[in-house]
């Protein structure tokens, strides 16, 4: 285990050194010693990110006819109060009792357990099982249990070995104020989804008042991480690409599910996790049919996410879809899966795909008073039985005084099953305990405080709150995993050194093609400029390297940037085209060069097709 950890660290360092040397990205504000959790993307990093986002738009927004929105990063407090972020968007923090340095409590415990598992050869089977269980159950531990584990394991501040404070919650949102008076509190948004939910009414109208439909947004989000680490994997400002697919809660089928139903990939259902098994290959169609995945629409997006990631260059054997355990699931969620990618840091959650039921729209509807609902018109009026909950506000006011409004809202929000159970309990006992979420406690409801009944009515339409299926993509995390999955080394031609290579697919490569005049010669340089101009006209990003260094050195330099093709000008009539990974070359006429590169870059033909069509060239 220790050797494996060292190998992972060595590999990661080679990747990071290459990325920083070529300015794919670097810590922000470096000349001022930087601030943890912020990174600047350099020219190749910007190009990779732009290519990933362009493919995301094409794969999801264009393919699915989604409605794209662009909402502000600064969000009023009332919006995030309704969504629950103000009260509950927290992590547990501990402080170095002497220096005041802050650390995320669960990370300290996880690091301690992982270090013991990887480095301590004397661990008993019992202790090994304990540490693995603690890592798996961290999300389910209370602040008191987290504090007890820190004490039990003797965990101290990593930088000073000083004792740590008891854990306490820290809200991860950056707070700000809107306007010069400072009277309107706001936050930098921690996700982009809320901008879609608050615009549901207009989006529904724009879509012809029809379901299902999906809205999407790409943008910056902000989380004031307690102790950011792991580079692009945990940062304070990052790019999210989120989809909210609104669907009738009574019909979560998907018309295009058959297009992905036969896909087979690694899935990790919660039953397998609990029983200690490993992820296994499952056909997504079978997963939906067997009820492992809750519904077709959720299964469809899991399949589409798999295709998106593997087409980017993520290794399908190091990609799995892990179902949330019961302790991870939000109380309102019907089902939730994470696309996890294996990297040198372990399995990293990069995409969350959740069936969030109707929670978000209901929360904003309750807070704003604006109906965020959909309509299904009946061909003929239908007689339906409706639940009617009528709080008796005078009695509730006498009993709860200033808390009356929150109790009334909670009673009116009851579902049919809960309401009928309350009715039966009141009729048999005269009173019942009732939990009010906004008060965070139980209250006693008596028979004289409300009436619950069912009435038959004729209705011409059904009015309902749509459910939402939400795929949410952490773009920076995907890009970092792509860097690791694309990186490898190979010996130089003389075998003296190891050369670094990024095997980016042409789809995401920062530069698609480089053009090299073999020697510094006016005629060759003129041909190179003509080819470069032709490539640009075809929409192929390229550069000319006429430095005069050896062609081998120039190939190595572009391989390290992940450039898939290099055109070498060694005559005034024809040129060679070299493919990065095979290092094979073909000879084509100057006039054909750009069209060949364009065809392979855009997937219209493969490199093997080209090898069969054109004469090969030996360097």
Coordinates of N, CA and C in Angstrom, one line a residue, residues 11 266 281 313-320 340-344 347 481 484-487 503:
X11 N 3.5 10.1 -9.8 CA 2.7 10.3 -11.1 C 2.1 11.7 -11.1
X266 N -19.5 0.6 -15.4 CA -19.4 0.3 -14.0 C -20.4 1.1 -13.2
X281 N -20.1 -4.1 -13.7 CA -20.7 -3.6 -15.0 C -22.2 -4.0 -15.1
X313 N -12.4 11.8 -23.3 CA -11.1 11.1 -23.0 C -11.0 10.5 -21.7
X314 N -12.0 10.4 -20.9 CA -12.0 9.8 -19.6 C -12.0 8.3 -19.8
X315 N -11.1 7.6 -19.1 CA -11.0 6.1 -19.3 C -12.2 5.4 -18.7
X316 N -12.9 4.7 -19.5 CA -14.2 4.0 -19.1 C -13.9 3.0 -18.0
X317 N -12.7 2.5 -17.9 CA -12.4 1.5 -16.8 C -12.1 2.2 -15.5
X318 N -12.0 3.6 -15.5 CA -11.8 4.3 -14.3 C -12.9 5.3 -14.1
X319 N -14.1 4.9 -14.5 CA -15.3 5.8 -14.4 C -16.4 4.8 -13.8
X320 N -17.0 5.3 -12.8 CA -18.1 4.5 -12.2 C -19.3 5.4 -11.8
X340 N -18.2 9.1 -10.7 CA -16.9 9.3 -10.0 C -15.8 8.8 -10.9
X341 N -14.7 9.6 -10.9 CA -13.6 9.3 -11.8 C -12.4 9.0 -10.9
X342 N -11.7 7.9 -11.2 CA -10.5 7.6 -10.4 C -9.3 8.4 -10.8
X343 N -8.7 9.0 -9.9 CA -7.4 9.8 -10.1 C -6.4 9.4 -9.1
X344 N -5.3 10.1 -9.1 CA -4.2 9.8 -8.1 C -4.7 10.1 -6.7
X347 N -11.1 8.1 -5.9 CA -12.4 8.3 -6.6 C -12.9 9.7 -6.3
X481 N -9.2 15.5 -14.0 CA -9.2 14.0 -14.2 C -8.8 13.7 -15.6
X484 N -5.1 13.8 -15.9 CA -4.4 12.6 -15.4 C -4.6 11.4 -16.4
X485 N -5.8 11.3 -16.9 CA -6.2 10.1 -17.7 C -5.5 10.2 -19.1
X486 N -5.1 11.4 -19.5 CA -4.5 11.6 -20.8 C -2.9 11.6 -20.7
X487 N -2.4 11.6 -19.5 CA -0.9 11.8 -19.4 C -0.2 10.5 -19.4
X503 N -2.4 12.7 -24.3 CA -3.1 12.0 -25.4 C -4.6 12.6 -25.5

